[in-house]
Each structure stands twice: as C-alpha cells, then as structure tokens.
Amino acid sequence: ILAVLAQPFLVADEIIYISGSVGITLYPSDASGIEELLKNADQAMYAAKKRGRNCFSYFTSQMQEDAQQRMHLIRDMRDALANSQFQLYFQPIVERASGRIVKAESLIRWQHPERGLISPAQFIPVAEEIGLIRDIGDWVFREAARWMCNWHQRQVSCVQVGVNQSPLQFVPGVGKAWLDHLRDIDLPPETIVIEITEGLLLDERPDVRETLLQFRDAGIQVAIDDFGTGYSAMAYLKKFHIDYLKIDQSFVRDLATDPNDLALSEAIIVMAHKLGLKVIAEGVETLEQRDMLAEAGCDYLQGYLYARPMPAEEFDELLNSEQLLKG
Ligand code: C2E
Ligand code: CA
Ligand code: CA
C-alpha cells in the first residue's frame, strides 16, 4: 500500500506526491470486536505518524496502556487545580560576580494523590493539548508573584523571579490581566521575568506580538529559554527587547568534553553582550563547568551545583539565612 501511494499522481496536469501511515491490528489476538479493532488500528496509525510518517506500525498492548494512562492523567489534571495539588518550586539563580542568589526560576510540580510527584515534562505538554495550560499558567503566575511580593517587601537578595510561559498562553487579554494583577498587589513588573522559547519570536499571531510588546512597555523582563536549540532570530532579540538568554543545558552538560559546546557557549555570551543582553547558564552541575562559564563571561549560573529546585517555603528560608551557596 505504501509503495503504491508513493508513486506520483497526475491530477489536473499537476504531479502530486503523497504518503501514507498505516496502522495494523490483528484478529483475534488483539481484539475480537470490530469497534475495538478499528480503535487499535487507529492508535497504531498515530504511532506510525509519530515515527515520521510513510511507514506502518503494529498495535501493541503498550499503546493501549499509554492511551489509558493519558486518559487518566487528563481526568485527574482537570481536578488538580481545584484540589490544590499543584505546588510551585523555586530554583536559585546565582550572580557569577558576587555568588549571591539574585533571581529564582519558578517550576511547577504536581503532587498526585496516588502517583506521587509528577514532572512538568510529563503533564505540561498534555495540559497544552487539552487547553488547560492557561488556567495552570495563570495559577503559576499568581503564585510566583505572591512569593516575589513577599521577598520584595523584605528586601532580600532575590530581586527577580522567572515564570515559564507556553506559547499557547499568549492569548488576547493575558498581558493586561497579569499587569492588572501586579498593580493590585503592588509589585513592580521589573521583578518578573517571563521565560519563552526562541520559536515564539517567529510566531506571527498578533496576540503574541502584542503581549510581548505589552510586557516590554510595562517593564516585565523577557528571557529566551533553551537558547541555541531552536531557530534563532537574532533580529527579533532587539525588536522585542529581550533581556536574557538562557544557554541550554545540553551545551553546559558537555562543556568540559566537547569543544563545540564550549565554542557555542562562548559565542552566545559574546553575541548577547554585544546586543546588551545578559546570559544565564542552566544545568550547571560541576565546578569545572562553573569555571569555564565564568571564564567565558557568563553573568548568571543556575543548576544542581548550587541547589535543586525546592518548595517555596524552603527557598524562603534559604533567602532568610542569606547564606552564600557553595560553588
Ligand atoms: P526548563 O524551563 O528548561 O527548566 C529547567 C529544568 O532543568 C527544570 O526541570 C530543572 O529542575 C532542571 N534543572 C535545573 N538545574 C539542573 C541541573 O543542574 N541538571 C539537570 N539535569 N537539570 C536541571 P523541571 O522542573 O522538571 O521542568 C521541566 C520543564 O517543564 C521546564 O524546562 C519547563 O519547560 C517546563 N515547566 C516547568 N514549570 C513550568 C510552568 O510553570 N509553566 C510552563 N509552561 N512550563 C513549565
Ligand atoms: Ca525555564
Ligand atoms: Ca531551559
């Protein structure tokens, strides 16, 4: 079937190329009813599409388990906000020159009553697919702002908090709602850094543009997360007044062993500084990595070497003790 589909079709003087994705399920070993067989074949077809299309895939019981897991995850996630199962963790970001904790990144955690702690890498993509990311994102923003307000009033060393934002959260009204909220709680917008990915700058939806410019005008700062892994649009870094680049963990990980990663990190830092941006390195785990990044002129460091993400109360205590982190 795939070979036949792969041949060019002549349609109204035009040559058209198509490909197929085939899902296969077996009777009677996989299922005995027509409906279930079709459902299996459908799941297997999606697996074939995921593998890059133009191929076939057999149904497996693992696919069924994955689909069921997903369904349960979706069902439980809908109640998680109402049942206060989300928690906001904070990970310190250290200023290289002084060694002080001057910022923190907020990272969501889901404390599931039966499954325990679920990682955002698992549930955020699903929340994006089912449209729940906006409610979750609003909760994250308010919670991060609430803690930041506390630290701002006490004038502790941490002067900024980072909030991760999915592209799907850029919808009409979100910018205004967030800025209104900051005004209500009397928190200067400069204390918030929105973390977005490179691709968003190329997104042509007017809402994205408007919201980014709204943040810029209000003084909310913007960081490009995972910098270097996507399509970089250098011209847009200035246009949207981006404040920080976060060097992706994958470059930091092999800094000591892969000369390419060192060259890339150095190039990112030089370019950022020429454009007037500051650089944060993520995933710093060893003293060696820290030294190489310091040597390259990196402004801020974040990673397990300093501290893992921790519950807000714990981070609050760390700030109270004003202790310098090792490293
Ligand atoms: P990210 O924004 O790139 O966050 C950094 C991730 O690296 C975090 O994983 C953090 O725990 C981890 N990390 C920090 N230091 C180190 C280190 O030294 N070594 C290693 N190996 N890892 C380190 P986490 O918390 O599991 O979050 C995963 C991703 O989930 C985040 O990646 C972000 O894309 C997303 N995410 C987390 N919280 C939120 C949120 O509130 N909203 C949205 N939209 N996405 C979120
Ligand atoms: Ca981030
Ligand atoms: Ca990142």
CSV table of C-alpha atoms and ligand atoms in Angstrom, one decimal:
chain,number,residue,atom,x,y,z
A,1,ILE,CA,0.0,0.0,0.0
A,2,LEU,CA,2.8,2.4,0.9
A,3,ALA,CA,4.7,1.7,-2.3
A,4,VAL,CA,1.5,2.4,-4.4
A,5,LEU,CA,0.8,5.6,-2.5
A,6,ALA,CA,4.4,6.7,-3.0
A,7,GLN,CA,4.0,6.8,-6.8
A,8,PRO,CA,3.3,10.3,-8.2
A,9,PHE,CA,-0.3,11.1,-9.1
A,10,LEU,CA,-1.3,13.2,-12.0
A,11,VAL,CA,-4.2,15.5,-11.0
A,12,ALA,CA,-5.4,18.2,-13.4
A,13,ASP,CA,-1.9,18.5,-15.1
A,14,GLU,CA,-0.1,18.6,-11.8
A,15,ILE,CA,2.0,15.9,-10.3
A,16,ILE,CA,1.1,15.3,-6.7
A,17,TYR,CA,3.1,13.3,-4.1
A,18,ILE,CA,1.5,11.8,-1.1
A,19,SER,CA,2.5,9.3,1.5
A,20,GLY,CA,0.6,7.1,3.9
A,21,SER,CA,0.8,6.0,7.5
A,22,VAL,CA,-0.6,2.5,8.2
A,23,GLY,CA,-1.8,1.1,11.5
A,24,ILE,CA,-2.2,-2.7,11.8
A,25,THR,CA,-4.0,-4.7,14.3
A,26,LEU,CA,-4.6,-8.5,14.3
A,27,TYR,CA,-7.8,-10.5,14.7
A,28,PRO,CA,-8.4,-12.3,17.0
A,29,SER,CA,-5.2,-11.9,19.1
A,30,ASP,CA,-5.5,-8.1,19.6
A,31,ALA,CA,-9.3,-7.9,19.8
A,32,SER,CA,-12.4,-9.6,18.6
A,33,GLY,CA,-14.9,-6.8,18.1
A,34,ILE,CA,-15.0,-4.5,15.1
A,35,GLU,CA,-15.1,-1.3,17.1
A,36,GLU,CA,-12.1,-2.3,19.2
A,37,LEU,CA,-10.1,-3.5,16.2
A,38,LEU,CA,-10.7,-0.1,14.5
A,39,LYS,CA,-9.6,1.7,17.6
A,40,ASN,CA,-6.4,-0.3,17.8
A,41,ALA,CA,-5.6,0.3,14.2
A,42,ASP,CA,-6.2,4.0,14.7
A,43,GLN,CA,-3.8,4.1,17.7
A,44,ALA,CA,-1.2,2.1,15.7
A,45,MET,CA,-1.6,4.6,12.8
A,46,TYR,CA,-0.8,7.5,15.1
A,47,ALA,CA,2.3,5.7,16.3
A,48,ALA,CA,3.3,5.4,12.6
A,49,LYS,CA,2.7,9.1,12.1
A,50,LYS,CA,4.8,9.9,15.2
A,51,ARG,CA,7.6,7.7,13.8
A,52,GLY,CA,7.9,10.1,10.9
A,53,ARG,CA,5.0,9.0,8.6
A,54,ASN,CA,5.3,7.0,5.4
A,55,CYS,CA,5.6,3.7,7.4
A,56,PHE,CA,3.5,1.2,9.2
A,57,SER,CA,3.1,0.2,12.8
A,58,TYR,CA,1.6,-2.8,14.6
A,59,PHE,CA,-0.7,-2.3,17.5
A,60,THR,CA,0.8,-3.2,20.9
A,61,SER,CA,-0.7,-3.5,24.3
A,62,GLN,CA,1.8,-0.8,25.4
A,63,MET,CA,0.0,1.6,23.1
A,64,GLN,CA,-3.3,0.8,24.9
A,65,GLU,CA,-1.7,1.2,28.3
A,66,ASP,CA,-0.2,4.6,27.2
A,67,ALA,CA,-3.5,5.8,25.9
A,68,GLN,CA,-5.2,4.7,29.1
A,69,GLN,CA,-2.6,6.4,31.3
A,70,ARG,CA,-3.1,9.6,29.3
A,71,MET,CA,-6.8,9.5,29.7
A,72,HIS,CA,-6.4,9.1,33.5
A,73,LEU,CA,-3.8,11.9,33.5
A,74,ILE,CA,-6.3,14.2,31.7
A,75,ARG,CA,-9.1,13.3,34.0
A,76,ASP,CA,-7.0,13.9,37.1
A,77,MET,CA,-5.5,17.1,35.8
A,78,ARG,CA,-8.9,18.7,35.5
A,79,ASP,CA,-9.4,18.4,39.2
A,80,ALA,CA,-5.8,19.1,40.3
A,81,LEU,CA,-6.1,22.9,40.3
A,82,ALA,CA,-9.4,22.9,42.4
A,83,ASN,CA,-7.9,20.3,44.8
A,84,SER,CA,-4.7,22.4,45.3
A,85,GLN,CA,-2.4,19.6,44.1
A,86,PHE,CA,0.0,21.9,42.2
A,87,GLN,CA,3.0,23.3,44.0
A,88,LEU,CA,5.4,25.9,42.9
A,89,TYR,CA,9.1,25.1,43.4
A,90,PHE,CA,11.9,27.7,43.1
A,91,GLN,CA,15.5,27.2,42.0
A,92,PRO,CA,18.1,29.8,42.8
A,93,ILE,CA,20.0,31.7,40.1
A,94,VAL,CA,23.3,33.0,41.3
A,95,GLU,CA,25.1,36.1,40.1
A,96,ARG,CA,28.5,34.9,39.0
A,97,ALA,CA,30.4,38.0,40.2
A,98,SER,CA,29.1,38.1,43.7
A,99,GLY,CA,27.9,34.5,44.3
A,100,ARG,CA,24.6,35.8,45.7
A,101,ILE,CA,21.2,34.5,44.9
A,102,VAL,CA,19.7,37.3,42.9
A,103,LYS,CA,17.0,35.5,41.0
A,104,ALA,CA,15.0,32.3,41.0
A,105,GLU,CA,13.1,30.3,38.4
A,106,SER,CA,9.7,29.1,39.4
A,107,LEU,CA,9.0,25.5,38.4
A,108,ILE,CA,5.6,23.7,38.8
A,109,ARG,CA,5.2,20.3,40.5
A,110,TRP,CA,2.1,18.1,40.6
A,111,GLN,CA,1.6,16.2,43.8
A,112,HIS,CA,-0.7,13.5,42.6
A,113,PRO,CA,-2.6,11.7,45.5
A,114,GLU,CA,-1.8,8.2,44.2
A,115,ARG,CA,1.0,8.6,41.7
A,116,GLY,CA,3.2,10.9,43.8
A,117,LEU,CA,5.2,13.8,42.3
A,118,ILE,CA,4.7,14.1,38.5
A,119,SER,CA,7.2,16.0,36.5
A,120,PRO,CA,6.1,19.0,34.4
A,121,ALA,CA,7.8,17.5,31.4
A,122,GLN,CA,5.1,14.8,31.6
A,123,PHE,CA,2.0,16.9,32.2
A,124,ILE,CA,2.7,20.3,30.7
A,125,PRO,CA,2.5,19.0,27.1
A,126,VAL,CA,-0.8,17.3,27.8
A,127,ALA,CA,-2.1,20.5,29.5
A,128,GLU,CA,-1.2,22.3,26.4
A,129,GLU,CA,-3.1,19.8,24.2
A,130,ILE,CA,-6.3,20.0,26.2
A,131,GLY,CA,-6.2,23.7,26.7
A,132,LEU,CA,-5.7,23.6,30.5
A,133,ILE,CA,-2.4,25.3,30.2
A,134,ARG,CA,-4.0,28.7,30.5
A,135,ASP,CA,-5.6,28.1,33.9
A,136,ILE,CA,-2.4,26.4,35.2
A,137,GLY,CA,-0.3,29.2,33.8
A,138,ASP,CA,-2.4,31.8,35.5
A,139,TRP,CA,-2.1,30.0,38.8
A,140,VAL,CA,1.7,29.8,38.4
A,141,PHE,CA,2.0,33.5,37.6
A,142,ARG,CA,-0.1,34.5,40.6
A,143,GLU,CA,1.7,32.1,43.0
A,144,ALA,CA,5.1,33.3,41.7
A,145,ALA,CA,4.1,36.9,42.1
A,146,ARG,CA,2.7,36.3,45.6
A,147,TRP,CA,6.1,35.0,46.8
A,148,MET,CA,8.0,37.6,44.9
A,149,CYS,CA,5.9,40.3,46.6
A,150,ASN,CA,6.9,38.9,50.0
A,151,TRP,CA,10.6,38.9,49.1
A,152,HIS,CA,10.4,42.4,47.5
A,153,GLN,CA,8.9,43.8,50.7
A,154,ARG,CA,11.5,42.2,52.9
A,155,GLN,CA,14.3,43.3,50.5
A,156,VAL,CA,16.0,40.0,50.5
A,157,SER,CA,18.8,39.4,47.8
A,158,CYS,CA,16.4,37.7,45.3
A,159,VAL,CA,15.1,40.6,43.2
A,160,GLN,CA,13.5,38.7,40.3
A,161,VAL,CA,11.5,35.6,39.7
A,162,GLY,CA,11.3,33.7,36.3
A,163,VAL,CA,8.0,32.3,35.1
A,164,ASN,CA,7.9,29.8,32.3
A,165,GLN,CA,5.3,30.6,29.7
A,166,SER,CA,4.0,28.2,27.0
A,167,PRO,CA,3.3,29.7,23.5
A,168,LEU,CA,-0.3,28.7,24.0
A,169,GLN,CA,-0.7,31.1,26.9
A,170,PHE,CA,-0.3,34.0,24.5
A,171,VAL,CA,-4.0,34.8,24.0
A,172,PRO,CA,-5.9,38.1,24.0
A,173,GLY,CA,-6.1,39.7,27.4
A,174,VAL,CA,-3.5,37.7,29.2
A,175,GLY,CA,-1.0,40.6,29.2
A,176,LYS,CA,-3.5,43.0,30.6
A,177,ALA,CA,-4.8,40.6,33.2
A,178,TRP,CA,-1.3,39.9,34.5
A,179,LEU,CA,-0.3,43.6,34.6
A,180,ASP,CA,-3.5,44.4,36.4
A,181,HIS,CA,-2.7,41.7,38.9
A,182,LEU,CA,0.8,43.1,39.5
A,183,ARG,CA,-0.8,46.6,40.1
A,184,ASP,CA,-3.3,45.1,42.5
A,185,ILE,CA,-0.7,43.5,44.7
A,186,ASP,CA,1.6,46.5,44.2
A,187,LEU,CA,4.6,44.5,42.8
A,188,PRO,CA,6.9,46.3,40.3
A,189,PRO,CA,6.8,44.5,36.9
A,190,GLU,CA,10.6,44.6,36.8
A,191,THR,CA,10.6,41.8,39.4
A,192,ILE,CA,9.1,39.3,36.9
A,193,VAL,CA,11.0,37.6,34.0
A,194,ILE,CA,8.9,35.7,31.5
A,195,GLU,CA,10.7,32.7,30.1
A,196,ILE,CA,9.8,31.9,26.5
A,197,THR,CA,11.4,29.8,23.8
A,198,GLU,CA,13.0,31.1,20.6
A,199,GLY,CA,10.3,29.9,18.3
A,200,LEU,CA,7.8,32.2,19.9
A,201,LEU,CA,9.6,35.3,18.5
A,202,LEU,CA,8.8,33.9,15.0
A,203,ASP,CA,5.2,33.2,15.8
A,204,GLU,CA,3.1,35.5,13.6
A,205,ARG,CA,-0.1,35.6,15.7
A,206,PRO,CA,-0.8,39.2,16.5
A,207,ASP,CA,-1.6,38.2,20.1
A,208,VAL,CA,2.0,37.1,20.6
A,209,ARG,CA,3.4,40.3,19.3
A,210,GLU,CA,1.0,42.4,21.3
A,211,THR,CA,1.6,40.6,24.5
A,212,LEU,CA,5.4,40.7,24.2
A,213,LEU,CA,5.3,44.4,23.4
A,214,GLN,CA,2.9,45.0,26.3
A,215,PHE,CA,5.3,43.2,28.7
A,216,ARG,CA,8.2,45.3,27.3
A,217,ASP,CA,6.3,48.6,27.7
A,218,ALA,CA,5.3,47.7,31.3
A,219,GLY,CA,8.9,46.7,32.3
A,220,ILE,CA,8.3,42.9,32.7
A,221,GLN,CA,11.6,41.3,31.5
A,222,VAL,CA,11.8,38.5,29.0
A,223,ALA,CA,14.3,35.6,28.8
A,224,ILE,CA,14.8,33.2,25.9
A,225,ASP,CA,14.9,29.7,27.4
A,226,ASP,CA,16.8,26.8,25.9
A,227,PHE,CA,18.7,29.2,23.7
A,228,GLY,CA,20.6,27.6,20.8
A,229,THR,CA,18.3,24.6,20.4
A,230,GLY,CA,15.7,26.1,18.1
A,231,TYR,CA,15.6,28.6,15.2
A,232,SER,CA,17.2,31.7,16.4
A,233,ALA,CA,16.0,35.0,15.1
A,234,MET,CA,18.8,37.4,16.1
A,235,ALA,CA,17.0,40.5,14.7
A,236,TYR,CA,14.0,39.7,16.9
A,237,LEU,CA,16.1,39.8,20.1
A,238,LYS,CA,16.4,43.6,19.8
A,239,LYS,CA,13.0,44.1,18.3
A,240,PHE,CA,11.2,42.6,21.3
A,241,HIS,CA,13.8,44.0,23.8
A,242,ILE,CA,14.8,40.6,25.1
A,243,ASP,CA,16.7,40.9,28.4
A,244,TYR,CA,18.3,37.5,29.0
A,245,LEU,CA,19.4,34.4,27.0
A,246,LYS,CA,19.5,31.1,28.9
A,247,ILE,CA,22.1,28.8,27.5
A,248,ASP,CA,20.5,25.4,27.1
A,249,GLN,CA,21.5,22.6,29.5
A,250,SER,CA,22.6,20.4,26.6
A,251,PHE,CA,25.5,22.8,25.9
A,252,VAL,CA,26.5,23.1,29.5
A,253,ARG,CA,26.4,19.3,30.1
A,254,ASP,CA,29.4,18.5,27.8
A,255,LEU,CA,31.2,21.8,28.2
A,256,ALA,CA,34.4,20.1,29.5
A,257,THR,CA,34.5,17.3,26.9
A,258,ASP,CA,33.1,18.8,23.7
A,259,PRO,CA,35.0,21.7,22.3
A,260,ASN,CA,32.0,22.6,20.1
A,261,ASP,CA,29.8,23.2,23.1
A,262,LEU,CA,32.4,25.5,24.6
A,263,ALA,CA,32.7,27.4,21.4
A,264,LEU,CA,28.9,27.7,21.1
A,265,SER,CA,28.5,28.9,24.7
A,266,GLU,CA,31.3,31.5,24.3
A,267,ALA,CA,29.7,32.7,21.0
A,268,ILE,CA,26.3,33.0,22.7
A,269,ILE,CA,27.8,35.1,25.5
A,270,VAL,CA,29.8,37.4,23.2
A,271,MET,CA,26.8,38.0,21.0
A,272,ALA,CA,24.4,38.6,23.9
A,273,HIS,CA,26.8,41.1,25.5
A,274,LYS,CA,27.2,43.0,22.2
A,275,LEU,CA,23.4,43.2,21.9
A,276,GLY,CA,23.2,44.4,25.5
A,277,LEU,CA,21.7,41.2,26.9
A,278,LYS,CA,22.7,39.2,29.9
A,279,VAL,CA,23.3,35.4,29.9
A,280,ILE,CA,22.1,32.8,32.3
A,281,ALA,CA,23.6,29.3,32.1
A,282,GLU,CA,21.3,26.4,33.0
A,283,GLY,CA,22.2,23.0,34.3
A,284,VAL,CA,25.5,23.9,36.0
A,285,GLU,CA,26.4,20.7,37.9
A,286,THR,CA,30.2,20.8,38.3
A,287,LEU,CA,32.9,23.2,39.4
A,288,GLU,CA,34.6,22.7,36.1
A,289,GLN,CA,31.5,23.8,34.2
A,290,ARG,CA,31.2,26.8,36.5
A,291,ASP,CA,34.8,27.8,36.0
A,292,MET,CA,34.6,27.5,32.2
A,293,LEU,CA,31.4,29.6,32.1
A,294,ALA,CA,32.9,32.2,34.4
A,295,GLU,CA,35.9,32.4,32.2
A,296,ALA,CA,33.7,32.9,29.2
A,297,GLY,CA,32.0,35.8,31.0
A,298,CYS,CA,28.6,34.3,31.8
A,299,ASP,CA,26.6,36.6,34.0
A,300,TYR,CA,24.4,34.2,36.0
A,301,LEU,CA,24.5,30.5,36.9
A,302,GLN,CA,21.8,28.0,37.7
A,303,GLY,CA,22.0,24.3,38.4
A,304,TYR,CA,22.3,21.5,40.9
A,305,LEU,CA,25.8,22.7,41.8
A,306,TYR,CA,24.1,25.5,43.7
A,307,ALA,CA,20.7,23.9,44.5
A,308,ARG,CA,18.0,21.8,43.2
A,309,PRO,CA,14.5,23.3,42.7
A,310,MET,CA,12.8,23.4,46.2
A,311,PRO,CA,9.5,24.1,47.8
A,312,ALA,CA,8.8,27.8,48.2
A,313,GLU,CA,9.0,27.7,52.0
A,314,GLU,CA,12.4,26.1,51.8
A,315,PHE,CA,13.7,28.7,49.3
A,316,ASP,CA,12.2,31.4,51.5
A,317,GLU,CA,14.3,30.1,54.4
A,318,LEU,CA,17.4,29.9,52.3
A,319,LEU,CA,16.9,33.6,51.5
A,320,ASN,CA,16.4,34.4,55.1
A,321,SER,CA,19.6,32.8,56.1
A,322,GLU,CA,21.3,34.8,53.3
A,323,GLN,CA,23.9,32.1,53.1
A,324,LEU,CA,26.1,32.0,50.0
A,325,LEU,CA,25.7,28.8,48.1
A,326,LYS,CA,28.8,26.7,47.6
A,327,GLY,CA,30.3,26.8,44.1
B,1,C2E,P1,13.1,24.4,31.8
B,1,C2E,O1,12.3,25.7,31.8
B,1,C2E,O2,14.2,24.4,30.8
B,1,C2E,O3,13.5,24.3,33.3
B,1,C2E,C1,14.8,23.8,33.7
B,1,C2E,C2,14.7,22.3,34.1
B,1,C2E,O4,16.0,21.9,34.4
B,1,C2E,C3,13.9,22.0,35.3
B,1,C2E,O5,13.3,20.8,35.2
B,1,C2E,C4,15.0,21.9,36.4
B,1,C2E,O6,14.6,21.2,37.5
B,1,C2E,C5,16.1,21.3,35.6
B,1,C2E,N1,17.4,21.5,36.2
B,1,C2E,C6,17.9,22.6,36.9
B,1,C2E,N2,19.2,22.5,37.2
B,1,C2E,C7,19.6,21.3,36.6
B,1,C2E,C8,20.9,20.7,36.6
B,1,C2E,O7,21.9,21.1,37.2
B,1,C2E,N3,20.9,19.5,36.0
B,1,C2E,C9,19.8,18.9,35.4
B,1,C2E,N4,20.0,17.7,34.7
B,1,C2E,N5,18.6,19.5,35.4
B,1,C2E,C10,18.5,20.7,36.0
B,1,C2E,P2,11.7,20.6,35.6
B,1,C2E,O8,11.4,21.4,36.8
B,1,C2E,O9,11.5,19.1,35.6
B,1,C2E,O10,10.9,21.3,34.4
B,1,C2E,C11,11.0,20.8,33.1
B,1,C2E,C12,10.3,21.7,32.1
B,1,C2E,O11,8.9,21.8,32.3
B,1,C2E,C13,10.9,23.1,32.2
B,1,C2E,O12,12.1,23.2,31.5
B,1,C2E,C14,9.7,23.9,31.5
B,1,C2E,O13,9.8,23.8,30.1
B,1,C2E,C15,8.5,23.1,31.9
B,1,C2E,N6,7.9,23.8,33.1
B,1,C2E,C16,8.2,23.8,34.4
B,1,C2E,N7,7.4,24.6,35.1
B,1,C2E,C17,6.5,25.2,34.2
B,1,C2E,C18,5.5,26.2,34.3
B,1,C2E,O14,5.1,26.7,35.4
B,1,C2E,N8,4.8,26.5,33.1
B,1,C2E,C19,5.2,26.0,31.9
B,1,C2E,N9,4.6,26.4,30.8
B,1,C2E,N10,6.2,25.1,31.8
B,1,C2E,C20,6.9,24.7,32.9
B,2,CA,CA,12.8,27.8,32.0
B,3,CA,CA,15.7,25.6,29.9
